[in-house]
Structure formats: C-alpha cells, structure tokens
mmCIF file of C-alpha atoms in Angstrom:
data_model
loop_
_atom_site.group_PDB
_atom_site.id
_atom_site.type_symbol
_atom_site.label_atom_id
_atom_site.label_comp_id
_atom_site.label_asym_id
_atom_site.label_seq_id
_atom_site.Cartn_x
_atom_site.Cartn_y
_atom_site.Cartn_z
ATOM 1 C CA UNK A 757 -15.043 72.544 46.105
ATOM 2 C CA UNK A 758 -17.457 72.669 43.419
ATOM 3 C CA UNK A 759 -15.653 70.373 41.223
ATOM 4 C CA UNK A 760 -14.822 67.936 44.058
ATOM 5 C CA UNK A 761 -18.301 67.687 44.239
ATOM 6 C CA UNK A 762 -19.033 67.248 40.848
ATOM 7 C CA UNK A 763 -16.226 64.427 40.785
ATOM 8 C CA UNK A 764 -18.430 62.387 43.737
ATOM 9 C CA UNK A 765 -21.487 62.448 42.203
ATOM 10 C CA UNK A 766 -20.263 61.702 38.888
ATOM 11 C CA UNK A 767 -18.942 58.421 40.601
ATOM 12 C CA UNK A 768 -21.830 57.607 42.584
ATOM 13 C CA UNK A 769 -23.676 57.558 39.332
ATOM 14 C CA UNK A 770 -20.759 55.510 37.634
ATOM 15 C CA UNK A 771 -20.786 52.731 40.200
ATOM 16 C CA UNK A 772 -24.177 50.671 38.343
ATOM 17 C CA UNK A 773 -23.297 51.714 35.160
ATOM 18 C CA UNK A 774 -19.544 51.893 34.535
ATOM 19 C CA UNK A 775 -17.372 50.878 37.788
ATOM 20 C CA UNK A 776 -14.143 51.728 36.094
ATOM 21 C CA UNK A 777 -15.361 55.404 35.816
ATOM 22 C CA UNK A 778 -16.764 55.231 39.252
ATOM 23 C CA UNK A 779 -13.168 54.235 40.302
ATOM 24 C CA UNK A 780 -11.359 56.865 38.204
ATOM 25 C CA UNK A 781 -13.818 59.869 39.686
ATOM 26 C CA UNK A 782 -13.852 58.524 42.932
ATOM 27 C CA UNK A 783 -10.286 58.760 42.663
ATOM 28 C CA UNK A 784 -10.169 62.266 41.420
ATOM 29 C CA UNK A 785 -12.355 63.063 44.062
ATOM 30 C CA UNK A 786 -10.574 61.807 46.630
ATOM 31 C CA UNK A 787 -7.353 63.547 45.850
ATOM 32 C CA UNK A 788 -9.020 66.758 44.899
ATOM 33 C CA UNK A 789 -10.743 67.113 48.816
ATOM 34 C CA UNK A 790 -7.326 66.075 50.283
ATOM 35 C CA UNK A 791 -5.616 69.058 48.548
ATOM 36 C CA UNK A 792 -8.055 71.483 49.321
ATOM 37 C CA UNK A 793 -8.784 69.925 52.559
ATOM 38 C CA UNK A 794 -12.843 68.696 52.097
ATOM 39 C CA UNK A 795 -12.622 66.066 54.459
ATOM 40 C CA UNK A 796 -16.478 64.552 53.701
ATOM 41 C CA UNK A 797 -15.507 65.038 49.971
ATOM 42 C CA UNK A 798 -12.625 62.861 50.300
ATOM 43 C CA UNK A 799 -14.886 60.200 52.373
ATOM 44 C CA UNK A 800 -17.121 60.127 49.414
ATOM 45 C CA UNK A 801 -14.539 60.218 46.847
ATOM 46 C CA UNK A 802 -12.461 56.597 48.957
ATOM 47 C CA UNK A 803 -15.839 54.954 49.055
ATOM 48 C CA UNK A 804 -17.496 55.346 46.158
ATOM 49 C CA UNK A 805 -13.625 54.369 44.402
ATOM 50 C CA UNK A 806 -13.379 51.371 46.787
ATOM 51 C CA UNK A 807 -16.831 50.193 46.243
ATOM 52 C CA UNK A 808 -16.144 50.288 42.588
ATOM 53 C CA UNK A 809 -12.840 48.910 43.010
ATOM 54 C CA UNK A 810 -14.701 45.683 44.228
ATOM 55 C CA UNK A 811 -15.634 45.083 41.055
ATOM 56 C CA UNK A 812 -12.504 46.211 38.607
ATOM 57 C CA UNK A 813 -10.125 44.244 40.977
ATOM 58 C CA UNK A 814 -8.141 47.218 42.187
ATOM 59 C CA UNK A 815 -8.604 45.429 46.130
ATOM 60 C CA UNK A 816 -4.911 46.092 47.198
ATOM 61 C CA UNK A 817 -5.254 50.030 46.192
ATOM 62 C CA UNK A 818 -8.673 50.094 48.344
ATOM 63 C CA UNK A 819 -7.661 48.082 51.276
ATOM 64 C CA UNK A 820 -4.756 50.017 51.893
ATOM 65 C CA UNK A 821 -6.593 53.769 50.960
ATOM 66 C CA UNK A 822 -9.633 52.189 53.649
ATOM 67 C CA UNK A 823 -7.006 50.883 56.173
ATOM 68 C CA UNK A 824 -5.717 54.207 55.907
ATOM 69 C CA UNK A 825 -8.645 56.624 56.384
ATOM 70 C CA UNK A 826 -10.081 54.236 59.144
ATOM 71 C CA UNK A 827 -6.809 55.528 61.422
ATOM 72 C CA UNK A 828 -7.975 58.760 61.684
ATOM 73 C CA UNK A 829 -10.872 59.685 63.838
ATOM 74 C CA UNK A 830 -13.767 60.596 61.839
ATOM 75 C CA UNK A 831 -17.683 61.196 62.501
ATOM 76 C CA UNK A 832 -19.640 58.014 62.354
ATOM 77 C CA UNK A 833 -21.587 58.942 59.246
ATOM 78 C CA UNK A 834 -18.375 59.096 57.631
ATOM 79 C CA UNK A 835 -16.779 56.271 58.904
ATOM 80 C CA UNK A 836 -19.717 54.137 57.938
ATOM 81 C CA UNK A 837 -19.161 53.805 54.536
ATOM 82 C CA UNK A 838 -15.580 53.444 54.642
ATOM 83 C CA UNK A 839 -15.916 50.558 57.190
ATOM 84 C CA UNK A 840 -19.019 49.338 55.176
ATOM 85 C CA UNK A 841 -16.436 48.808 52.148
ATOM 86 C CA UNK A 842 -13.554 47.469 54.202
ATOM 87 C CA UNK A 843 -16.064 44.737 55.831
ATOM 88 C CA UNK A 844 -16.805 43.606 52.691
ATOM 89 C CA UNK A 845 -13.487 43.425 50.787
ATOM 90 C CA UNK A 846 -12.221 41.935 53.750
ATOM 91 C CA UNK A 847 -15.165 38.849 53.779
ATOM 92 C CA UNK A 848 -14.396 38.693 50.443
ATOM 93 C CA UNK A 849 -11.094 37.638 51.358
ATOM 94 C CA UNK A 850 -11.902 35.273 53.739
ATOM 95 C CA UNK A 851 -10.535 37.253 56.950
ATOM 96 C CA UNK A 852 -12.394 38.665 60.357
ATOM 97 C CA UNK A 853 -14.358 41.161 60.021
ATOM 98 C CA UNK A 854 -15.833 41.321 63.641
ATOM 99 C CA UNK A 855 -14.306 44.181 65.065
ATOM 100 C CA UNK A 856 -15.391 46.829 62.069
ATOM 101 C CA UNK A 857 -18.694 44.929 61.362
ATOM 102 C CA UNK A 858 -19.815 45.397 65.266
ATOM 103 C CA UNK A 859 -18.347 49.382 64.815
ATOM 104 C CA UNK A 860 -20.726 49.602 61.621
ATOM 105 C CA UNK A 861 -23.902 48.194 63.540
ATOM 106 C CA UNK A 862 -23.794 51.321 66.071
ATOM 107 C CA UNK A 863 -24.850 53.704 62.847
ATOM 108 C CA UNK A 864 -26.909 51.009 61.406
ATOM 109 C CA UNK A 865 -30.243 52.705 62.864
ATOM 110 C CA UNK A 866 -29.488 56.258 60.681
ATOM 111 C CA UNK A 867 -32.622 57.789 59.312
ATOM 112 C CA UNK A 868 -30.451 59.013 56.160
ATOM 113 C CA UNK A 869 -30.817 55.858 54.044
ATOM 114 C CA UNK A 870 -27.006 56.632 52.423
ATOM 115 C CA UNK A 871 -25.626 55.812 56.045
ATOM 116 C CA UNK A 872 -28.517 52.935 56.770
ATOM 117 C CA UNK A 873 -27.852 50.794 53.524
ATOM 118 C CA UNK A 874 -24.246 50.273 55.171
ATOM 119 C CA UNK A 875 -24.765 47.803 57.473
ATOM 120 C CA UNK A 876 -26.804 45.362 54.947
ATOM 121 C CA UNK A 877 -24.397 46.068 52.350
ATOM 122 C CA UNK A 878 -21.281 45.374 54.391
ATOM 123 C CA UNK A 879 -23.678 41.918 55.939
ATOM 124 C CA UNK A 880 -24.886 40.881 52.413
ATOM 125 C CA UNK A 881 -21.122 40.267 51.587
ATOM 126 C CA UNK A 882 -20.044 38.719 54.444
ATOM 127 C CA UNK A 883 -22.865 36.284 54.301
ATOM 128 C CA UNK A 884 -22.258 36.195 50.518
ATOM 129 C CA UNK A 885 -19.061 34.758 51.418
ATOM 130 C CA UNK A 886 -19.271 32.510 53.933
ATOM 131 C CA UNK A 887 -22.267 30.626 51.589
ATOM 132 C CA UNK A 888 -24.964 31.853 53.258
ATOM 133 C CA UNK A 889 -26.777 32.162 49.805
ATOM 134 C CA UNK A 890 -30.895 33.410 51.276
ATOM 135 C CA UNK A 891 -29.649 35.838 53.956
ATOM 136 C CA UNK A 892 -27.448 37.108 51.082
ATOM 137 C CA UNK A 893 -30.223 37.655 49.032
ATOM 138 C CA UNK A 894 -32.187 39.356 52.087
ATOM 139 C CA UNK A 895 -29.657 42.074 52.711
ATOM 140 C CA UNK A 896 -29.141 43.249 49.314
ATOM 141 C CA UNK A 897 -32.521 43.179 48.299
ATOM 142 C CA UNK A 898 -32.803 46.105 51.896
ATOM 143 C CA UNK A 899 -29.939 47.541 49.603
ATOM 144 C CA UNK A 900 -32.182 48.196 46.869
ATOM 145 C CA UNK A 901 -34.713 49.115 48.844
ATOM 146 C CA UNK A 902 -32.720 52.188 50.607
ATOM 147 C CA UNK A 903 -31.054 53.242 47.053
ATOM 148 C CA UNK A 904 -32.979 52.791 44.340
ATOM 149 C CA UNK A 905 -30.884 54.158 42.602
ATOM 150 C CA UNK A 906 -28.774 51.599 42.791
ATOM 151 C CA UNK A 907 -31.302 48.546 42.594
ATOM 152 C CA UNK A 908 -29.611 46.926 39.969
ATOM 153 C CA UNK A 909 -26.341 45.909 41.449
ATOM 154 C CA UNK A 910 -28.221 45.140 44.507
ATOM 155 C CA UNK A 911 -30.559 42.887 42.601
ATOM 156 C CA UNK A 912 -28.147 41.416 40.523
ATOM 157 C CA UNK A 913 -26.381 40.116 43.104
ATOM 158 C CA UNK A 914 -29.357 39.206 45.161
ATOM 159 C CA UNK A 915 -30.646 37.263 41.572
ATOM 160 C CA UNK A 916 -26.640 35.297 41.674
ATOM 161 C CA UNK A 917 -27.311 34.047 45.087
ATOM 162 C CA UNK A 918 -30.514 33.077 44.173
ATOM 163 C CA UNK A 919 -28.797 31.271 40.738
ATOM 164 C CA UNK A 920 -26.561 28.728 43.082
ATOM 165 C CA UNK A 921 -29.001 28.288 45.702
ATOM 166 C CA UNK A 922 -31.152 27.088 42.293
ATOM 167 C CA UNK A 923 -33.781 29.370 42.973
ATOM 168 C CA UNK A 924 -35.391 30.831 39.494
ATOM 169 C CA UNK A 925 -38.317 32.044 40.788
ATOM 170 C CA UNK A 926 -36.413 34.876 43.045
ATOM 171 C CA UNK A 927 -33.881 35.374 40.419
ATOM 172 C CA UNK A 928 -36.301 35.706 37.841
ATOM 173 C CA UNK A 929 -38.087 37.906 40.173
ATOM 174 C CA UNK A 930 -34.940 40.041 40.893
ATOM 175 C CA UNK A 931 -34.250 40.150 36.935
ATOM 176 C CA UNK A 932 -38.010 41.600 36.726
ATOM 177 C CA UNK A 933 -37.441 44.405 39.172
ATOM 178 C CA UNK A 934 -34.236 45.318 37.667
ATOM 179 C CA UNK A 935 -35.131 45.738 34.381
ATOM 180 C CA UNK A 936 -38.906 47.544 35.741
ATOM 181 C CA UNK A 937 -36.406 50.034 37.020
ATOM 182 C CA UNK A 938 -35.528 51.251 33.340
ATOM 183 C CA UNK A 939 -32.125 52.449 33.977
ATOM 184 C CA UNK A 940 -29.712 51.349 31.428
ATOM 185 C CA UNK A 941 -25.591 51.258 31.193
ATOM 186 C CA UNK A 942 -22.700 48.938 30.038
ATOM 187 C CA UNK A 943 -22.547 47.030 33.559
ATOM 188 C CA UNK A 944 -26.142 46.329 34.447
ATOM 189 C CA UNK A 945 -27.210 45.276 30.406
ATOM 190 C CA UNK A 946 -24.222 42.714 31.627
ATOM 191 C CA UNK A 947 -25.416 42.314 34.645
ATOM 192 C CA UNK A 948 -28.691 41.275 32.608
ATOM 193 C CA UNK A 949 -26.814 38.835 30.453
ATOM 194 C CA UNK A 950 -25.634 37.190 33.156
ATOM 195 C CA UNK A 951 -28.485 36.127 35.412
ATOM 196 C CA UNK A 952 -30.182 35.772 31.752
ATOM 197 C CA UNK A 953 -27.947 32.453 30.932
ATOM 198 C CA UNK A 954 -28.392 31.261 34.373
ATOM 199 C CA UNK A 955 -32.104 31.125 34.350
ATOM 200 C CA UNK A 956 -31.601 29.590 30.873
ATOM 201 C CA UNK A 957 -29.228 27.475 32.812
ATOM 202 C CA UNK A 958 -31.580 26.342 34.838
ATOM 203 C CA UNK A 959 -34.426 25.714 32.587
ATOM 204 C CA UNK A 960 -32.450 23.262 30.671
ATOM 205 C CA UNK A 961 -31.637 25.414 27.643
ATOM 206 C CA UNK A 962 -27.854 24.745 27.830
ATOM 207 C CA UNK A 963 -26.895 25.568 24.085
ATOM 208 C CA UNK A 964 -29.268 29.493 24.476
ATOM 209 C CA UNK A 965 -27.187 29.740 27.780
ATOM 210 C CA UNK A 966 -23.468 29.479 26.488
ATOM 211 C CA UNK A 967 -24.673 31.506 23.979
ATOM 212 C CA UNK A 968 -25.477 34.682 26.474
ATOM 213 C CA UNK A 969 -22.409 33.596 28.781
ATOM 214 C CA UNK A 970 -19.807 33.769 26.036
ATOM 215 C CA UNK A 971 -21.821 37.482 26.015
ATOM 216 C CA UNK A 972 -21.653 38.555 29.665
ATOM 217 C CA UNK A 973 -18.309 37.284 29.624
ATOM 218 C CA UNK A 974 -17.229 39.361 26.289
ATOM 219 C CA UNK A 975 -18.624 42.431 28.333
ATOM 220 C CA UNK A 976 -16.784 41.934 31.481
ATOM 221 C CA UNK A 977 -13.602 41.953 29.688
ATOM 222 C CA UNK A 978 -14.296 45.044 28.056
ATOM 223 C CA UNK A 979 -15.746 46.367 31.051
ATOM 224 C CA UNK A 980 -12.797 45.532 33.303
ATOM 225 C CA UNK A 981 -14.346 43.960 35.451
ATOM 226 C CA UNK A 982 -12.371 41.323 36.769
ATOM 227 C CA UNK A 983 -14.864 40.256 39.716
ATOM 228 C CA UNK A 984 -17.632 40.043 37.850
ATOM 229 C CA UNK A 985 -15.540 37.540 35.443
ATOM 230 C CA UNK A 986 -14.810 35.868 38.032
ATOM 231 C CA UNK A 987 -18.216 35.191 39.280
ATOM 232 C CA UNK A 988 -19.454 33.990 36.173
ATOM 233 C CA UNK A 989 -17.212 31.521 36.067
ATOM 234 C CA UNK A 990 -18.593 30.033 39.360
ATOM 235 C CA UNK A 991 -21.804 30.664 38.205
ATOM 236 C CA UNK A 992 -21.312 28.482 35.266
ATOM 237 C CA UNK A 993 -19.489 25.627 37.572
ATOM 238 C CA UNK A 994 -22.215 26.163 39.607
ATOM 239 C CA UNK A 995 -25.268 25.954 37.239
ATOM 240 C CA UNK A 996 -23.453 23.860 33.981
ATOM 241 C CA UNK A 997 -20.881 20.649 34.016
ATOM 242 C CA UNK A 998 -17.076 21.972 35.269
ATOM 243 C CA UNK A 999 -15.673 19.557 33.020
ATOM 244 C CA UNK A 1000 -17.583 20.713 29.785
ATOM 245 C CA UNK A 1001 -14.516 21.599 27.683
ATOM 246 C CA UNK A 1002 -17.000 25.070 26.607
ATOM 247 C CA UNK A 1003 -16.775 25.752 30.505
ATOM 248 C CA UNK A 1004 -13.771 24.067 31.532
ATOM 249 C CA UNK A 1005 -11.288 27.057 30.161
ATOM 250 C CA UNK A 1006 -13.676 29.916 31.747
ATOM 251 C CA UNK A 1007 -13.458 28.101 35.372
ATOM 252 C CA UNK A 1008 -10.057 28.138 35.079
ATOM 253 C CA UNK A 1009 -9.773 31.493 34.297
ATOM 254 C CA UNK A 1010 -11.973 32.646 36.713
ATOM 255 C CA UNK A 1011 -9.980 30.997 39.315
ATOM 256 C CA UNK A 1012 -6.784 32.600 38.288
ATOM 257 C CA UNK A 1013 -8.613 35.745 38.776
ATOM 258 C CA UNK A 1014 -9.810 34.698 42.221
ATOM 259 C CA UNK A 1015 -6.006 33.675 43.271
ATOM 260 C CA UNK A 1016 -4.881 37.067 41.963
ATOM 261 C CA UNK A 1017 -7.130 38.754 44.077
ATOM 262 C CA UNK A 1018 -7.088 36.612 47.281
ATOM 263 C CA UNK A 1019 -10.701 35.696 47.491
ATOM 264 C CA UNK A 1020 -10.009 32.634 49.252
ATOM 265 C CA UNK A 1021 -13.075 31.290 50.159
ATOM 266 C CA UNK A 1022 -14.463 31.643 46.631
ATOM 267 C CA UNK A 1023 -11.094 29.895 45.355
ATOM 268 C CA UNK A 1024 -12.397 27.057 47.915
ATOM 269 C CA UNK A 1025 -15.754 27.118 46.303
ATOM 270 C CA UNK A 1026 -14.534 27.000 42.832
ATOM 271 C CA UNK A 1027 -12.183 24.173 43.839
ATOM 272 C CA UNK A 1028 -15.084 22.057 45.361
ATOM 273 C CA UNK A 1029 -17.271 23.316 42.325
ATOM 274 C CA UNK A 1030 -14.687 20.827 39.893
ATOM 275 C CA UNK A 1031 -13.696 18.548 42.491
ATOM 276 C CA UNK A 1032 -9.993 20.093 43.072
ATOM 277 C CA UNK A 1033 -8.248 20.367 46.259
ATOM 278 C CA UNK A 1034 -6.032 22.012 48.189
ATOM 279 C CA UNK A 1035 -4.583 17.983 48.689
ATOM 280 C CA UNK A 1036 -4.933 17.822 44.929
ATOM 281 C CA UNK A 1037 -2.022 20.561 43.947
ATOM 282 C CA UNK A 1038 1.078 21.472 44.595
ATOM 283 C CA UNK A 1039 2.585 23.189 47.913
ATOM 284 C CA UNK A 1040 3.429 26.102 45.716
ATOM 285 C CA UNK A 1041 0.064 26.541 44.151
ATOM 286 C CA UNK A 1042 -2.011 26.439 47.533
ATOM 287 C CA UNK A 1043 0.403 29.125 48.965
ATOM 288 C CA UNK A 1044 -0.449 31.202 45.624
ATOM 289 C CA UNK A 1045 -3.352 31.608 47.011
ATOM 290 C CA UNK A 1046 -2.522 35.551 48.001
ATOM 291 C CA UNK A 1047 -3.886 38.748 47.718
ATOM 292 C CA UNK A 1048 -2.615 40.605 43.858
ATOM 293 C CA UNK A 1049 1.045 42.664 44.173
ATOM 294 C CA UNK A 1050 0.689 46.586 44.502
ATOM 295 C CA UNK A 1051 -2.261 47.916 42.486
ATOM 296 C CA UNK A 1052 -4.412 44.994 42.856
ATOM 297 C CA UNK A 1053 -4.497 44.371 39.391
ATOM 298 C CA UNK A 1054 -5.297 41.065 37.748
ATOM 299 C CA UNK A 1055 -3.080 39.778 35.011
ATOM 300 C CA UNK A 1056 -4.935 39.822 31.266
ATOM 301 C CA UNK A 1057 -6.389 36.952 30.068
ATOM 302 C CA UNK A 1058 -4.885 34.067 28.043
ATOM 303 C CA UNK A 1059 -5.248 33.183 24.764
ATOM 304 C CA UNK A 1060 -6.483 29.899 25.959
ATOM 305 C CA UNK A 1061 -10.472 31.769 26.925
ATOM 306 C CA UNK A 1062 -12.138 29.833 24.616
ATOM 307 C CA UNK A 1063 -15.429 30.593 25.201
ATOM 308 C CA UNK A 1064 -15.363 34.211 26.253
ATOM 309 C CA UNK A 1065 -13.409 34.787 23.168
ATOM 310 C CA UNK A 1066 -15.918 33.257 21.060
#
C-alpha cells in the first residue's frame, strides 16, 4: 500500500496547486485501495479527487463516486470528508443538504484538524451559495486556520466573497496572508490574479483590471478549471458593467459553464447580475438548466471569448 499512499498525498498536495493532478491521483488512489482493499486509502483517494473535481468540473463523476461510498457504513472520521464534499457540491447545486450537513456536525468537535476543517468547509459553501457572502468568508478563513497548508484556496475564496460583498479591505487582507504564506503553483498565482483585478476593480482602475482578468482567465483555461472560469465571470458582472462588450462575452461564457454544471443558484445570480430572467428566455433554455451528461465535463470554449482570448 505504499504506493496508494504515495498517490494520496501526492493529491492532497495537488489540490492548491494543480486540481487536475489532484483529481488524476486522487483517482489513482482511489482505485489502487479498492483493488488491494485499503479502505481509508480509498476514502482519501474519493475526497481529495472530489474536492478537486469541484474545481475542474468533473461534478457528475464525484457526486455519483460520493453517493456511492456514503451507502456503505463507514467510521465517522471517514465519512466526514466524503459527506464534507457531497454537502458542498450539492449547495453548489442548489439542492438540500440538511440531512448530511446535520450527520457532518456530530464529528465537527474532532481534535484532528483534517476531520475538524469539515464542517466549516462543507458550511462555507453552503453559505457561499445561498449569498451569505460574511459568514462565507468566516468559515473558510477557520479553513485556513486548521490547514495551513491549504490557506490559499481557503483565502482565495474567503477574498471572492469579500470582492461582491465590496469589501477590499478583507480581500486585500486575505490576498496579504496568502501570498505571506510563500507557497507558489499554477492555481493559487491564478488565484492571485484574480482577486488582484478585483481589488483593481474596485479601486477604479478598470483598464489595469481587464488587463489581469483577461490573465486569470487565460490561466483557468489552461488550468482546466472550469469553476474557477466560471466565477470570474461573476466576479466581473459583479465588480465591472455586464453589458461592457470586454465583459459581456466572458459572462456569457461563464454562464454556459454554470448551466453545464447545474449550479443553479449561481446561474440565478449571474442572471440577476445582467438583468436576465428566467421570464426573459425561452421554456427550453430555463429547463437547460441541468446538471453536465456522464463525466461532468464542460463543453470547450467558443471562439467567440473575446477577452480571455486576448
């Protein structure tokens, strides 16, 4: 089991850095401790892939694989992170996630801070979702603080909360901590980029801000990262003019992703974002609104992405 081993913490690792690594090794892991029967290998190999999956846009693969593994009983250190990772793809979605988020709160006391940061990862998505921008903020900042090692994903995503609520100061302050941190990678320099243009954004400096957006986007292409696409696409609704021809094409695009996927609630935000409605399109295009086909796979980008093709 040496190598299934090897395989999990090579994904762990990957998950800040390079999620579609952290997927593939997660992956490897996964199958490796089901054929030679490592039962907490294979826990960490389906969490560390779904958790990455989150991000590359594989959500139909993890669903299912987490729907799957929750069936079987399983100790509730184990079960914690699968159900951490199934709360949150399932918020991200827009459906209940009651039932498993009230199961997660029994181990959210654990003195081992790998089970702990569970229960305000799985909450800092669910809140995330439902627009509930400073408690957001809140839970993945106790992220960070219970795995450093993963501050900056936590922080990043606590600093784009703190981007639409408007907020600088914290998101300058979680920009500050992330890059204090000094670890380095293709996903968090992005990650950088990112809440970068939006505190440009919001200090007036539109033409500086496109400028590092048409980067960030640029490098979640080539990452493969279709959520993270996604979201700066609704950042820049959020923070910039919808109707900016520069912006108009990435907003579109970035809602494509998010009906591909099935995040419906952030297809509603986008929507109210550039004024669109569900009374505004067609019958066919609201029920489009469903999660992607087998392998959870977005379709590639058009030729039309002006500005991330810049």
């Amino acid at each position: 089991l040496v190598s299934v081993r090897a395989a999990g913490n090579r994904s762990d690792l990957a998950l800040n850095t390079d999620p579609r690594i952290a997927l593939a090794t997660g992956r490897e892991c996964l199958a490796s401790a089901r054929r030679l029967g490592g039962k907490a290998f294979a826990v960490t190999g389906l969490s560390n892939a779904a958790e990455a999956a989150t991000r590359t846009g594989d959500w139909a693969w993890a669903r299912a694989e987490l729907d799957a593994a929750l069936a079987d009983e399983a100790e509730m250190s184990d079960r914690a992170s699968l159900l951490a990772n199934a709360v949150a793809l399932s918020a991200l979605a827009g459906e209940p996630v009651e039932d498993r988020l009230a199961e997660l709160t029994l181990a959210g006391d654990s003195t081992d801070p790998q089970v702990s940061r569970n229960l305000p990862y799985a909450d800092a998505f669910v809140a995330f979702a439902a627009g509930r921008l400073a408690e957001a903020q809140t839970h993945w900042r106790r992220v960070a603080e219970l795995e450093p090692q993963h501050l900056p994903t936590a922080l990043a995503r606590s600093a784009r909360a703190a981007l639409w609520a408007g907020d600088a100061l914290v998101a300058g302050s979680d920009l500050a901590a992330i890059e204090a941190a000094g670890l380095h990678g293709p996903a968090i320099e992005a990650d950088r980029t990112t809440v970068r243009a939006g505190l440009l954004t919001l200090d007036g400096r539109r033409g500086e801000a496109l400028a590092l957006y048409r980067d960030a986007l640029r490098a979640w292409r080539d990452l493969g990262l279709a959520w993270d696409e996604a979201l700066a696409g609704i950042d820049m609704a959020t923070l910039l003019d919808p109707g900016d021809p520069d912006v108009r094409t990435v907003v579109e695009r970035s809602r494509e992703i998010l009906v591909d996927l099935g995040a419906k609630p952030f297809v509603e935000r986008i929507d109210a974002l550039t004024g669109d409605s569900a009374q505004a399109r067609t019958s066919a295009q609201a029920a489009s609104v469903e999660p992607a086909p087998a392998g959870g796979r977005v379709r590639p980008p058009s030729s039309s992405d002006q500005l991330a093709t810049a």
